[in-house]
Amino acid sequence: MNRDREILRQLATEVAEIAASPGMTKLKEDWKQHNALQSPRPMICVSPEGSWREIITEKDLLCEDELMRSFERVLRMKIYWATGIGDDTPISEYFNVPYQVKETPYLLGMDDVEQRVSDTGSFHYKVMIDDLEEGLEKLRFRKVTMDRQESERKLSAAQESFGDILKVRHRGQFWWTLGITAEVIKLIGLEALMIDMYEDPDGLHRLMAWFRDEHLNLMNQYESLGILSLNNEDDLIASGGIGYTDELPEGNGPLSYRDLWGFSESQETVGISPQMFGEFIFPYQLPMLERFGINCYGCCEPVEGRWEWIKTIPRLRRISVSPWSNKEQMADLLGKDYIFSRKPNPSYVCCGFNEEAIKKELKETLSLAPKLNLEIILKDTHTLENHPERLRKWMEVARKIAG
């Protein structure tokens, strides 16, 4: 254990030195300006996501204790982001330890719903509900419980190991999206969701309304437990971007959703018409988004056809412009009124390194920069074919083109 502590303290010291550098201080201010729609320049980030397992492998971790290894992984990720990638991801003096929470399932057997071919390959969901009418009777709202003792144990372990070097605190998020559609598909399948829009619209509306109410109930539980966390600093938010802002939290009282960035998307329903999105999806997402202080929308789905509805979200700020979006049309729609969160095509990095395609795509995006609050987020890099240096190379190309 003493050796584990020495390893963590050495890594924490490296992180603290990076966090204290003048470049990081400026990055924080750049993100604040960017999120306030006063972008000083295009912000460029890389999110390794699934490829982290190829960048920091189990063999790279030196600690023996499992909890210490989890801390070590986070510290090494921070160092690699700064030194191995060198993008606009800020590294702060904070070390975040998540609360330990559990949620009961909607339905027995939900833990085994995902049927995978491999860790990185395709998968499908085992259909849990064949009949909407009967299925609705079986569903139950999730119940949240928090293990305060375990939460404190992990926080104390980090504090005792390197709390005099980094600022250790509880912080974390309990969901990535409030989009609902992914959860519905886990129960009935994607095909059924789309067919029910024609064959059983009333039943689908009842199911979507149930999920809306269930998600609102879940949100209320986290708020009542007092374990919401701010996401207004070096937090990765939505489908890309960093949370630094002076606009949140809004008050000094107990934390509420009005103090947080909110996010929703519906990338699974990319195959339906805008009208179907406006009837069956968006009305059930909106009540949740109305509770947040600043909102983000979209991920891999093109949203230009859905803009009629999306633009009505209160306090909407960040919009995803996916590789499959019409970026020129989106530039006209968003202008300087929103953050244009451009997602380059990850296949140019994940399947070989297609430098010419990368340059062409970046040049096309950056040509729009003068009329936008632009950020470029390379994400969905779920493999690099064990060539992590590609991320640094992509970043160097992007920096050069961005000037």
Short mmCIF file of C-alpha atoms in Angstrom, two decimals:
data_model
loop_
_atom_site.label_atom_id
_atom_site.label_comp_id
_atom_site.label_asym_id
_atom_site.label_seq_id
_atom_site.Cartn_x
_atom_site.Cartn_y
_atom_site.Cartn_z
CA MET A 1 0.00 0.00 0.00
CA ASN A 2 2.90 2.36 0.72
CA ARG A 3 4.18 1.74 -2.79
CA ASP A 4 0.71 2.48 -4.21
CA ARG A 5 0.66 5.74 -2.29
CA GLU A 6 4.08 6.74 -3.62
CA ILE A 7 2.96 6.06 -7.20
CA LEU A 8 -0.21 8.12 -6.76
CA ARG A 9 1.63 11.01 -5.14
CA GLN A 10 4.15 11.18 -7.96
CA LEU A 11 1.36 11.22 -10.57
CA ALA A 12 -0.67 13.75 -8.57
CA THR A 13 2.37 16.03 -8.44
CA GLU A 14 2.65 15.89 -12.23
CA VAL A 15 -1.03 16.73 -12.58
CA ALA A 16 -0.71 19.64 -10.12
CA GLU A 17 2.23 21.05 -12.08
CA ILE A 18 0.27 20.85 -15.33
CA ALA A 19 -2.79 22.44 -13.72
CA ALA A 20 -0.74 25.36 -12.36
CA SER A 21 0.85 26.20 -15.72
CA PRO A 22 -0.08 29.56 -17.34
CA GLY A 23 -1.44 27.74 -20.37
CA MET A 24 -4.09 25.99 -18.30
CA THR A 25 -5.14 29.24 -16.65
CA LYS A 26 -5.68 30.78 -20.08
CA LEU A 27 -7.56 27.71 -21.31
CA LYS A 28 -10.12 28.10 -18.52
CA GLU A 29 -10.75 31.72 -19.50
CA ASP A 30 -10.99 30.79 -23.19
CA TRP A 31 -13.67 28.22 -22.38
CA LYS A 32 -15.60 30.71 -20.28
CA GLN A 33 -15.63 33.17 -23.17
CA HIS A 34 -16.52 30.44 -25.63
CA ASN A 35 -19.44 29.21 -23.53
CA ALA A 36 -20.63 32.82 -23.19
CA LEU A 37 -20.84 32.99 -27.02
CA GLN A 38 -17.76 35.19 -27.25
CA SER A 39 -15.33 32.65 -28.65
CA PRO A 40 -11.75 33.94 -28.75
CA ARG A 41 -10.91 31.24 -31.31
CA PRO A 42 -12.13 27.81 -32.41
CA MET A 43 -11.79 25.43 -29.45
CA ILE A 44 -10.40 22.01 -30.42
CA CYS A 45 -10.71 18.90 -28.24
CA VAL A 46 -10.04 15.18 -28.51
CA SER A 47 -12.09 12.70 -26.50
CA PRO A 48 -10.38 9.27 -26.66
CA GLU A 49 -13.49 7.49 -25.29
CA GLY A 50 -13.26 3.76 -26.06
CA SER A 51 -9.65 3.99 -27.16
CA TRP A 52 -8.50 4.78 -23.62
CA ARG A 53 -8.10 1.02 -23.12
CA GLU A 54 -5.45 1.09 -25.87
CA ILE A 55 -3.74 4.21 -24.50
CA ILE A 56 -3.55 3.24 -20.82
CA THR A 57 -3.62 -0.53 -20.57
CA GLU A 58 -3.86 -2.72 -17.51
CA LYS A 59 -0.12 -3.36 -17.86
CA ASP A 60 0.54 0.38 -17.55
CA LEU A 61 -1.05 0.53 -14.11
CA LEU A 62 1.47 -0.06 -11.33
CA CYS A 63 -0.71 0.08 -8.21
CA GLU A 64 -1.82 -3.22 -6.69
CA ASP A 65 -4.97 -2.23 -4.80
CA GLU A 66 -8.03 -2.02 -7.07
CA LEU A 67 -9.23 1.33 -5.71
CA MET A 68 -5.73 2.80 -6.01
CA ARG A 69 -5.55 1.49 -9.60
CA SER A 70 -8.77 3.33 -10.42
CA PHE A 71 -7.27 6.56 -9.06
CA GLU A 72 -4.05 5.88 -10.95
CA ARG A 73 -5.92 5.46 -14.22
CA VAL A 74 -7.63 8.84 -13.84
CA LEU A 75 -4.35 10.58 -13.02
CA ARG A 76 -2.59 9.00 -15.99
CA MET A 77 -5.46 10.03 -18.26
CA LYS A 78 -5.09 13.64 -17.16
CA ILE A 79 -1.35 13.59 -17.80
CA TYR A 80 -1.79 11.96 -21.21
CA TRP A 81 -4.43 14.48 -22.23
CA ALA A 82 -1.98 17.30 -21.55
CA THR A 83 1.27 15.75 -22.76
CA GLY A 84 0.23 13.03 -25.18
CA ILE A 85 -2.57 14.85 -27.00
CA GLY A 86 -2.11 18.55 -26.23
CA ASP A 87 -5.63 19.71 -27.11
CA ASP A 88 -7.83 22.34 -25.45
CA THR A 89 -8.96 20.04 -22.63
CA PRO A 90 -8.10 21.88 -19.39
CA ILE A 91 -6.44 19.99 -16.57
CA SER A 92 -7.47 21.37 -13.17
CA GLU A 93 -6.18 21.01 -9.64
CA TYR A 94 -9.28 18.97 -8.69
CA PHE A 95 -9.58 15.21 -8.39
CA ASN A 96 -13.19 14.07 -8.55
CA VAL A 97 -14.50 11.03 -6.68
CA PRO A 98 -18.03 9.94 -7.73
CA TYR A 99 -20.79 9.23 -5.24
CA GLN A 100 -21.61 5.53 -4.92
CA VAL A 101 -25.22 5.11 -6.00
CA LYS A 102 -27.44 2.31 -7.23
CA GLU A 103 -30.66 2.34 -9.24
CA THR A 104 -33.19 -0.44 -9.32
CA PRO A 105 -34.17 -1.57 -12.87
CA TYR A 106 -37.41 -0.72 -14.67
CA LEU A 107 -38.02 -4.40 -15.10
CA LEU A 108 -36.44 -7.62 -13.83
CA GLY A 109 -33.83 -8.85 -16.27
CA MET A 110 -32.81 -5.40 -17.48
CA ASP A 111 -29.24 -6.00 -16.34
CA ASP A 112 -28.89 -8.62 -19.07
CA VAL A 113 -30.61 -6.75 -21.90
CA GLU A 114 -27.48 -5.95 -23.92
CA GLN A 115 -26.34 -8.86 -26.09
CA ARG A 116 -22.76 -8.23 -27.25
CA VAL A 117 -20.64 -10.04 -29.80
CA SER A 118 -17.43 -8.69 -28.23
CA ASP A 119 -16.20 -5.83 -26.05
CA THR A 120 -15.83 -3.53 -29.05
CA GLY A 121 -18.12 -5.10 -31.64
CA SER A 122 -21.77 -4.66 -32.49
CA PHE A 123 -24.57 -5.61 -30.12
CA HIS A 124 -28.34 -5.80 -29.95
CA TYR A 125 -30.93 -5.53 -27.20
CA LYS A 126 -32.97 -8.49 -26.05
CA VAL A 127 -36.60 -7.37 -26.40
CA MET A 128 -38.18 -7.17 -22.94
CA ILE A 129 -41.69 -6.03 -23.89
CA ASP A 130 -43.66 -7.42 -26.84
CA ASP A 131 -47.03 -5.88 -25.98
CA LEU A 132 -47.14 -2.23 -24.94
CA GLU A 133 -50.39 -2.52 -23.01
CA GLU A 134 -49.24 -5.47 -20.93
CA GLY A 135 -45.68 -4.19 -20.69
CA LEU A 136 -46.65 -0.86 -19.17
CA GLU A 137 -48.27 -2.69 -16.25
CA LYS A 138 -44.96 -4.39 -15.45
CA LEU A 139 -42.76 -1.28 -15.44
CA ARG A 140 -41.67 0.34 -12.21
CA PHE A 141 -39.94 3.67 -11.59
CA ARG A 142 -36.28 3.26 -10.68
CA LYS A 143 -35.36 3.84 -7.06
CA VAL A 144 -32.07 5.52 -6.17
CA THR A 145 -30.05 4.57 -3.10
CA MET A 146 -26.73 6.01 -2.04
CA ASP A 147 -24.05 4.17 -0.12
CA ARG A 148 -22.75 7.07 1.97
CA GLN A 149 -20.25 4.91 3.84
CA GLU A 150 -18.64 3.63 0.61
CA SER A 151 -18.73 7.11 -0.91
CA GLU A 152 -16.86 8.51 2.08
CA ARG A 153 -14.43 5.59 2.13
CA LYS A 154 -13.32 6.26 -1.44
CA LEU A 155 -13.17 10.01 -0.89
CA SER A 156 -11.05 9.52 2.25
CA ALA A 157 -8.73 7.10 0.45
CA ALA A 158 -8.00 9.71 -2.24
CA GLN A 159 -7.61 12.49 0.32
CA GLU A 160 -5.22 10.47 2.45
CA SER A 161 -3.14 9.47 -0.58
CA PHE A 162 -2.71 12.83 -2.32
CA GLY A 163 -5.20 15.31 -0.86
CA ASP A 164 -2.36 17.67 0.06
CA ILE A 165 -1.33 17.83 -3.62
CA LEU A 166 -4.68 17.96 -5.44
CA LYS A 167 -8.09 19.17 -4.27
CA VAL A 168 -10.08 15.98 -3.74
CA ARG A 169 -13.86 16.27 -3.77
CA HIS A 170 -17.10 14.42 -4.49
CA ARG A 171 -18.30 15.18 -7.99
CA GLY A 172 -19.85 13.19 -10.79
CA GLN A 173 -22.82 12.68 -13.05
CA PHE A 174 -25.44 9.98 -12.89
CA TRP A 175 -26.43 9.88 -16.54
CA TRP A 176 -24.99 11.05 -19.82
CA THR A 177 -28.24 11.95 -21.55
CA LEU A 178 -31.91 12.55 -20.80
CA GLY A 179 -32.87 11.57 -24.33
CA ILE A 180 -35.23 8.71 -23.32
CA THR A 181 -35.14 6.94 -26.70
CA ALA A 182 -32.15 4.72 -25.86
CA GLU A 183 -34.00 3.51 -22.76
CA VAL A 184 -37.19 2.80 -24.70
CA ILE A 185 -35.24 0.83 -27.30
CA LYS A 186 -33.70 -1.33 -24.57
CA LEU A 187 -37.23 -2.48 -23.73
CA ILE A 188 -39.02 -2.80 -27.06
CA GLY A 189 -36.29 -2.61 -29.72
CA LEU A 190 -35.60 0.00 -32.39
CA GLU A 191 -37.77 -1.65 -35.03
CA ALA A 192 -40.78 -1.77 -32.72
CA LEU A 193 -40.30 1.88 -31.75
CA MET A 194 -40.47 2.94 -35.39
CA ILE A 195 -43.31 0.61 -36.37
CA ASP A 196 -45.43 1.60 -33.35
CA MET A 197 -45.41 5.20 -34.59
CA TYR A 198 -47.73 3.91 -37.35
CA GLU A 199 -49.41 0.85 -35.91
CA ASP A 200 -49.90 1.81 -32.26
CA PRO A 201 -49.33 5.57 -31.87
CA ASP A 202 -51.50 5.81 -28.74
CA GLY A 203 -49.61 2.99 -27.05
CA LEU A 204 -46.26 4.55 -27.93
CA HIS A 205 -47.39 7.91 -26.59
CA ARG A 206 -48.31 6.24 -23.30
CA LEU A 207 -44.92 4.53 -23.14
CA MET A 208 -43.04 7.77 -23.88
CA ALA A 209 -45.11 9.59 -21.27
CA TRP A 210 -44.25 6.89 -18.72
CA PHE A 211 -40.55 7.32 -19.45
CA ARG A 212 -40.84 11.10 -19.20
CA ASP A 213 -42.46 10.79 -15.79
CA GLU A 214 -39.97 8.12 -14.71
CA HIS A 215 -36.97 10.29 -15.66
CA LEU A 216 -38.45 13.31 -13.88
CA ASN A 217 -38.98 11.15 -10.80
CA LEU A 218 -35.37 9.95 -10.99
CA MET A 219 -34.15 13.55 -11.23
CA ASN A 220 -36.20 14.46 -8.16
CA GLN A 221 -34.62 11.62 -6.18
CA TYR A 222 -31.07 12.78 -6.90
CA GLU A 223 -32.00 16.32 -6.00
CA SER A 224 -33.66 15.19 -2.75
CA LEU A 225 -30.64 13.10 -1.79
CA GLY A 226 -28.51 16.23 -2.11
CA ILE A 227 -25.93 14.56 -4.34
CA LEU A 228 -26.19 16.61 -7.51
CA SER A 229 -22.83 17.88 -8.71
CA LEU A 230 -22.01 21.08 -10.56
CA ASN A 231 -20.67 20.67 -14.11
CA ASN A 232 -19.41 24.23 -14.63
CA GLU A 233 -15.63 23.70 -14.53
CA ASP A 234 -13.35 21.17 -16.24
CA ASP A 235 -16.35 18.87 -16.69
CA LEU A 236 -16.93 17.12 -20.00
CA ILE A 237 -20.50 18.00 -20.90
CA ALA A 238 -23.06 16.79 -23.39
CA SER A 239 -21.59 15.24 -26.56
CA GLY A 240 -18.57 17.53 -26.50
CA GLY A 241 -17.24 20.65 -24.88
CA ILE A 242 -16.00 21.76 -21.47
CA GLY A 243 -18.28 23.18 -18.78
CA TYR A 244 -16.38 26.30 -17.64
CA THR A 245 -18.86 29.14 -17.23
CA ASP A 246 -19.59 32.05 -14.89
CA GLU A 247 -23.34 31.72 -15.59
CA LEU A 248 -23.75 28.65 -13.37
CA PRO A 249 -24.66 28.09 -10.61
CA GLU A 250 -27.41 30.67 -10.58
CA GLY A 251 -27.79 30.98 -6.80
CA ASN A 252 -26.19 30.19 -3.45
CA GLY A 253 -28.89 27.92 -2.02
CA PRO A 254 -29.25 24.13 -2.28
CA LEU A 255 -28.11 22.82 -5.65
CA SER A 256 -30.84 22.28 -8.24
CA TYR A 257 -30.95 21.45 -11.91
CA ARG A 258 -31.22 25.15 -12.71
CA ASP A 259 -27.56 25.34 -11.63
CA LEU A 260 -26.41 22.75 -14.19
CA TRP A 261 -25.80 22.20 -17.89
CA GLY A 262 -28.49 19.90 -19.33
CA PHE A 263 -28.31 17.60 -22.34
CA SER A 264 -30.55 15.51 -24.56
CA GLU A 265 -30.34 13.80 -27.94
CA SER A 266 -32.08 11.13 -29.97
CA GLN A 267 -29.49 9.69 -32.30
CA GLU A 268 -31.21 6.30 -32.47
CA THR A 269 -34.22 7.84 -34.25
CA VAL A 270 -32.21 9.30 -37.12
CA GLY A 271 -34.35 7.26 -39.53
CA ILE A 272 -37.67 8.92 -38.70
CA SER A 273 -39.10 12.08 -40.24
CA PRO A 274 -38.86 15.47 -38.54
CA GLN A 275 -42.61 15.36 -38.04
CA MET A 276 -42.40 12.03 -36.22
CA PHE A 277 -39.62 13.44 -34.05
CA GLY A 278 -41.81 16.43 -33.26
CA GLU A 279 -44.75 14.21 -32.32
CA PHE A 280 -43.25 11.20 -30.55
CA ILE A 281 -39.85 12.25 -29.19
CA PHE A 282 -39.32 15.92 -28.49
CA PRO A 283 -42.43 16.63 -26.36
CA TYR A 284 -41.24 14.03 -23.85
CA GLN A 285 -37.69 15.41 -23.65
CA LEU A 286 -38.65 19.05 -23.21
CA PRO A 287 -40.04 18.90 -19.62
CA MET A 288 -36.65 17.68 -18.37
CA LEU A 289 -34.62 20.24 -20.31
CA GLU A 290 -36.83 23.04 -18.99
CA ARG A 291 -35.34 22.44 -15.53
CA PHE A 292 -31.70 23.11 -16.46
CA GLY A 293 -29.79 26.39 -16.41
CA ILE A 294 -28.12 26.01 -19.83
CA ASN A 295 -28.91 23.30 -22.38
CA CYS A 296 -27.15 21.30 -25.07
CA TYR A 297 -28.71 19.15 -27.77
CA GLY A 298 -27.62 16.47 -30.21
CA CYS A 299 -24.92 13.89 -30.76
CA CYS A 300 -24.42 11.77 -33.91
CA GLU A 301 -27.79 12.59 -35.45
CA PRO A 302 -28.14 15.45 -37.99
CA VAL A 303 -30.40 17.98 -36.29
CA GLU A 304 -31.05 20.50 -39.07
CA GLY A 305 -34.35 18.81 -39.98
CA ARG A 306 -35.39 18.89 -36.31
CA TRP A 307 -34.38 22.48 -35.64
CA GLU A 308 -37.99 23.69 -35.66
CA TRP A 309 -38.49 21.92 -32.33
CA ILE A 310 -34.99 21.98 -30.88
CA LYS A 311 -34.73 25.77 -31.08
CA THR A 312 -37.64 26.06 -28.61
CA ILE A 313 -35.57 24.55 -25.77
CA PRO A 314 -35.15 27.19 -23.04
CA ARG A 315 -31.62 28.56 -22.54
CA LEU A 316 -30.27 26.48 -25.42
CA ARG A 317 -26.55 27.04 -25.94
CA ARG A 318 -24.61 24.13 -27.50
CA ILE A 319 -25.71 22.24 -30.63
CA SER A 320 -23.99 19.14 -32.00
CA VAL A 321 -23.13 19.23 -35.71
CA SER A 322 -22.38 15.61 -36.52
CA PRO A 323 -20.32 14.23 -39.42
CA TRP A 324 -23.64 13.54 -41.16
CA SER A 325 -25.01 17.06 -40.77
CA ASN A 326 -25.15 19.67 -43.50
CA LYS A 327 -22.61 21.96 -41.88
CA GLU A 328 -23.33 24.92 -44.15
CA GLN A 329 -27.03 24.76 -43.36
CA MET A 330 -26.27 24.41 -39.67
CA ALA A 331 -23.94 27.41 -39.83
CA ASP A 332 -26.79 29.49 -41.24
CA LEU A 333 -29.18 28.25 -38.55
CA LEU A 334 -26.85 28.75 -35.58
CA GLY A 335 -24.69 31.74 -36.50
CA LYS A 336 -23.28 33.47 -33.43
CA ASP A 337 -26.38 32.69 -31.34
CA TYR A 338 -25.25 29.20 -30.31
CA ILE A 339 -22.14 27.06 -29.96
CA PHE A 340 -21.48 25.13 -33.17
CA SER A 341 -20.15 21.83 -31.77
CA ARG A 342 -18.64 20.19 -34.83
CA LYS A 343 -17.83 16.49 -34.72
CA PRO A 344 -15.29 15.35 -37.38
CA ASN A 345 -15.55 11.88 -38.87
CA PRO A 346 -13.72 9.53 -36.45
CA SER A 347 -13.19 6.83 -39.08
CA TYR A 348 -10.30 8.84 -40.53
CA VAL A 349 -8.43 8.16 -37.28
CA CYS A 350 -9.90 4.84 -36.16
CA CYS A 351 -9.37 2.95 -39.43
CA GLY A 352 -5.89 3.93 -40.51
CA PHE A 353 -4.90 7.59 -40.59
CA ASN A 354 -6.37 9.34 -43.65
CA GLU A 355 -4.50 12.64 -43.46
CA GLU A 356 -5.84 14.04 -46.70
CA ALA A 357 -9.46 13.42 -45.68
CA ILE A 358 -8.73 14.90 -42.24
CA LYS A 359 -7.24 18.07 -43.75
CA LYS A 360 -10.11 18.47 -46.22
CA GLU A 361 -12.76 18.09 -43.52
CA LEU A 362 -11.03 20.46 -41.10
CA LYS A 363 -10.47 23.11 -43.78
CA GLU A 364 -14.16 22.99 -44.74
CA THR A 365 -15.23 23.39 -41.10
CA LEU A 366 -12.71 26.13 -40.27
CA SER A 367 -13.75 28.12 -43.33
CA LEU A 368 -17.05 28.69 -41.48
CA ALA A 369 -15.34 29.79 -38.25
CA PRO A 370 -15.59 33.60 -38.66
CA LYS A 371 -19.38 33.52 -38.40
CA LEU A 372 -19.61 30.93 -35.62
CA ASN A 373 -18.83 30.14 -32.00
CA LEU A 374 -16.96 27.05 -33.17
CA GLU A 375 -15.66 24.04 -31.30
CA ILE A 376 -14.28 20.92 -32.99
CA ILE A 377 -14.58 17.75 -30.92
CA LEU A 378 -12.96 14.56 -32.18
CA LYS A 379 -14.91 11.79 -30.44
CA ASP A 380 -16.35 8.30 -30.93
CA THR A 381 -12.77 7.06 -31.27
CA HIS A 382 -13.55 3.63 -29.90
CA THR A 383 -10.38 2.14 -31.30
CA LEU A 384 -7.12 3.49 -32.69
CA GLU A 385 -5.97 0.04 -33.79
CA ASN A 386 -3.39 0.31 -30.98
CA HIS A 387 -1.87 3.46 -32.48
CA PRO A 388 -2.58 6.12 -29.81
CA GLU A 389 -0.13 8.50 -31.48
CA ARG A 390 -2.82 9.14 -34.10
CA LEU A 391 -4.66 11.46 -31.69
CA ARG A 392 -1.60 13.67 -31.28
CA LYS A 393 -1.05 13.61 -35.02
CA TRP A 394 -4.68 14.61 -35.67
CA MET A 395 -4.32 17.42 -33.15
CA GLU A 396 -1.16 18.72 -34.83
CA VAL A 397 -2.92 18.77 -38.20
CA ALA A 398 -5.89 20.61 -36.67
CA ARG A 399 -3.67 23.18 -34.95
CA LYS A 400 -1.77 23.88 -38.15
CA ILE A 401 -4.92 24.39 -40.21
CA ALA A 402 -6.54 26.52 -37.49
CA GLY A 403 -3.46 28.72 -37.37
#
